[in-house]
mmCIF file of C-alpha atoms in Angstrom:
data_model
loop_
_atom_site.group_PDB
_atom_site.id
_atom_site.type_symbol
_atom_site.label_atom_id
_atom_site.label_comp_id
_atom_site.label_asym_id
_atom_site.label_seq_id
_atom_site.Cartn_x
_atom_site.Cartn_y
_atom_site.Cartn_z
ATOM 1 C CA MET A 666 8.858 -0.827 -40.311
ATOM 2 C CA THR A 667 9.340 -3.611 -42.895
ATOM 3 C CA PRO A 668 6.380 -5.136 -44.861
ATOM 4 C CA GLY A 669 5.831 -8.598 -43.858
ATOM 5 C CA ARG A 670 7.549 -8.436 -40.477
ATOM 6 C CA ASP A 671 5.466 -8.808 -37.172
ATOM 7 C CA VAL A 672 5.222 -6.335 -34.545
ATOM 8 C CA VAL A 673 4.842 -7.754 -31.188
ATOM 9 C CA LEU A 674 2.729 -6.117 -28.454
ATOM 10 C CA LEU A 675 2.487 -7.581 -24.857
ATOM 11 C CA VAL A 676 0.365 -6.049 -22.376
ATOM 12 C CA THR A 677 0.058 -7.459 -18.705
ATOM 13 C CA PRO A 678 -2.857 -5.775 -16.816
ATOM 14 C CA ALA A 679 -2.905 -6.829 -12.736
ATOM 15 C CA GLU A 680 -5.323 -5.427 -10.536
ATOM 16 C CA ILE A 681 -4.063 -3.321 -7.651
ATOM 17 C CA PRO A 682 -5.287 -4.954 -4.228
ATOM 18 C CA VAL A 683 -7.413 -2.510 -2.094
ATOM 19 C CA ASN A 684 -4.713 -2.585 0.838
ATOM 20 C CA ALA A 685 -1.493 -1.998 -1.509
ATOM 21 C CA ARG A 686 0.428 1.038 -1.433
ATOM 22 C CA PRO A 687 -0.900 3.849 -3.799
ATOM 23 C CA LEU A 688 0.822 3.770 -7.227
ATOM 24 C CA LEU A 689 1.907 7.368 -7.180
ATOM 25 C CA PRO A 690 3.409 8.658 -10.247
ATOM 26 C CA ALA A 691 6.927 8.649 -8.919
ATOM 27 C CA ARG A 692 6.746 5.290 -7.799
ATOM 28 C CA VAL A 693 5.870 4.317 -11.453
ATOM 29 C CA ARG A 694 8.557 6.266 -13.037
ATOM 30 C CA THR A 695 10.936 4.738 -10.836
ATOM 31 C CA GLY A 696 9.914 1.333 -11.926
ATOM 32 C CA VAL A 697 10.485 2.530 -15.604
ATOM 33 C CA GLU A 698 13.739 4.109 -14.820
ATOM 34 C CA ARG A 699 14.791 0.705 -13.247
ATOM 35 C CA LEU A 700 13.554 -1.309 -16.347
ATOM 36 C CA ALA A 701 15.422 1.057 -18.813
ATOM 37 C CA ALA A 702 18.589 0.938 -16.737
ATOM 38 C CA GLU A 703 18.770 -3.123 -17.022
ATOM 39 C CA PRO A 704 21.596 -4.428 -18.882
ATOM 40 C CA GLU A 705 19.957 -6.028 -21.666
ATOM 41 C CA ILE A 706 17.802 -2.847 -22.550
ATOM 42 C CA ALA A 707 20.652 -0.170 -21.608
ATOM 43 C CA GLN A 708 23.883 -2.028 -23.057
ATOM 44 C CA ARG A 709 21.973 -2.628 -26.304
ATOM 45 C CA ALA A 710 20.454 1.078 -26.843
ATOM 46 C CA GLU A 711 21.589 3.044 -29.779
ATOM 47 C CA ASP A 712 21.474 6.107 -27.516
ATOM 48 C CA PRO A 713 22.537 5.741 -24.136
ATOM 49 C CA ARG A 714 20.587 8.516 -22.754
ATOM 50 C CA ILE A 715 16.984 6.698 -22.357
ATOM 51 C CA ALA A 716 14.517 9.138 -22.178
ATOM 52 C CA ILE A 717 11.467 8.245 -19.892
ATOM 53 C CA GLN A 718 8.226 9.800 -21.472
ATOM 54 C CA GLU A 719 5.055 10.373 -19.465
ATOM 55 C CA LEU A 720 1.643 9.368 -20.717
ATOM 56 C CA ARG A 721 -1.361 11.207 -19.151
ATOM 57 C CA GLY A 722 -5.024 10.946 -19.997
ATOM 58 C CA PRO A 723 -8.391 11.114 -18.181
ATOM 59 C CA GLN A 724 -8.080 7.569 -16.871
ATOM 60 C CA ALA A 725 -4.576 6.649 -17.192
ATOM 61 C CA SER A 726 -1.071 7.607 -16.113
ATOM 62 C CA GLY A 727 2.349 6.271 -16.255
ATOM 63 C CA TYR A 728 5.685 6.099 -18.181
ATOM 64 C CA TYR A 729 7.489 4.717 -21.045
ATOM 65 C CA PHE A 730 10.607 4.794 -23.048
ATOM 66 C CA ASN A 731 11.654 3.925 -26.585
ATOM 67 C CA VAL A 732 14.915 2.434 -27.632
ATOM 68 C CA THR A 733 16.721 1.391 -30.757
ATOM 69 C CA ASP A 734 18.661 -1.733 -30.680
ATOM 70 C CA LYS A 735 22.134 -1.064 -32.095
ATOM 71 C CA THR A 736 23.156 -4.826 -32.179
ATOM 72 C CA TRP A 737 20.155 -5.489 -34.460
ATOM 73 C CA THR A 738 20.887 -6.886 -37.839
ATOM 74 C CA LYS A 739 17.988 -7.425 -40.742
ATOM 75 C CA ALA A 740 19.199 -10.892 -41.014
ATOM 76 C CA ALA A 741 17.976 -11.981 -37.449
ATOM 77 C CA ALA A 742 14.350 -12.953 -38.288
ATOM 78 C CA ASP A 743 13.313 -13.230 -34.501
ATOM 79 C CA ASP A 744 14.986 -9.916 -33.295
ATOM 80 C CA PHE A 745 13.361 -6.349 -33.392
ATOM 81 C CA ASN A 746 15.162 -3.016 -34.056
ATOM 82 C CA TYR A 747 12.723 -0.762 -31.897
ATOM 83 C CA MET A 748 11.233 -1.295 -28.677
ATOM 84 C CA THR A 749 8.591 0.835 -26.446
ATOM 85 C CA GLN A 750 7.851 -0.375 -23.047
ATOM 86 C CA GLY A 751 6.330 1.286 -20.140
ATOM 87 C CA SER A 752 4.068 1.074 -16.829
ATOM 88 C CA PHE A 753 0.831 2.600 -16.347
ATOM 89 C CA VAL A 754 -2.181 2.766 -13.926
ATOM 90 C CA VAL A 755 -5.612 2.557 -15.242
ATOM 91 C CA GLY A 756 -8.148 2.840 -12.603
ATOM 92 C CA THR A 757 -7.321 -0.146 -10.667
ATOM 93 C CA LEU A 758 -5.255 -1.829 -12.992
ATOM 94 C CA ALA A 759 -1.464 -1.772 -13.226
ATOM 95 C CA VAL A 760 -0.605 -2.399 -16.661
ATOM 96 C CA ARG A 761 3.145 -3.138 -18.130
ATOM 97 C CA SER A 762 3.215 -2.940 -21.892
ATOM 98 C CA ALA A 763 6.005 -3.746 -24.384
ATOM 99 C CA ARG A 764 6.084 -3.318 -28.150
ATOM 100 C CA HIS A 765 8.777 -4.674 -30.303
ATOM 101 C CA ALA A 766 9.131 -3.726 -34.238
ATOM 102 C CA PRO A 767 11.305 -4.865 -36.668
#
């Protein structure tokens, strides 16, 4: 990371409706795989093999991926070189997160 540059963290929680289909791990993983395959992400990823990682804890489970943007340049002050995105289930919440870092 470069000193003086900001890291952006976006977290979007949404309550899972009581009558909704359960967010089973396979369904969450499929959503993260689709996100990683979006052209804006997949075509800019330095490594075309985006590995989906599992996150599991006592109260949360989900999946995420990390990518490095091959089009990034230091001159682009509003652009980021590294990104982590994922989706998780925490109790009755579905959470989507994204972290962007220089």
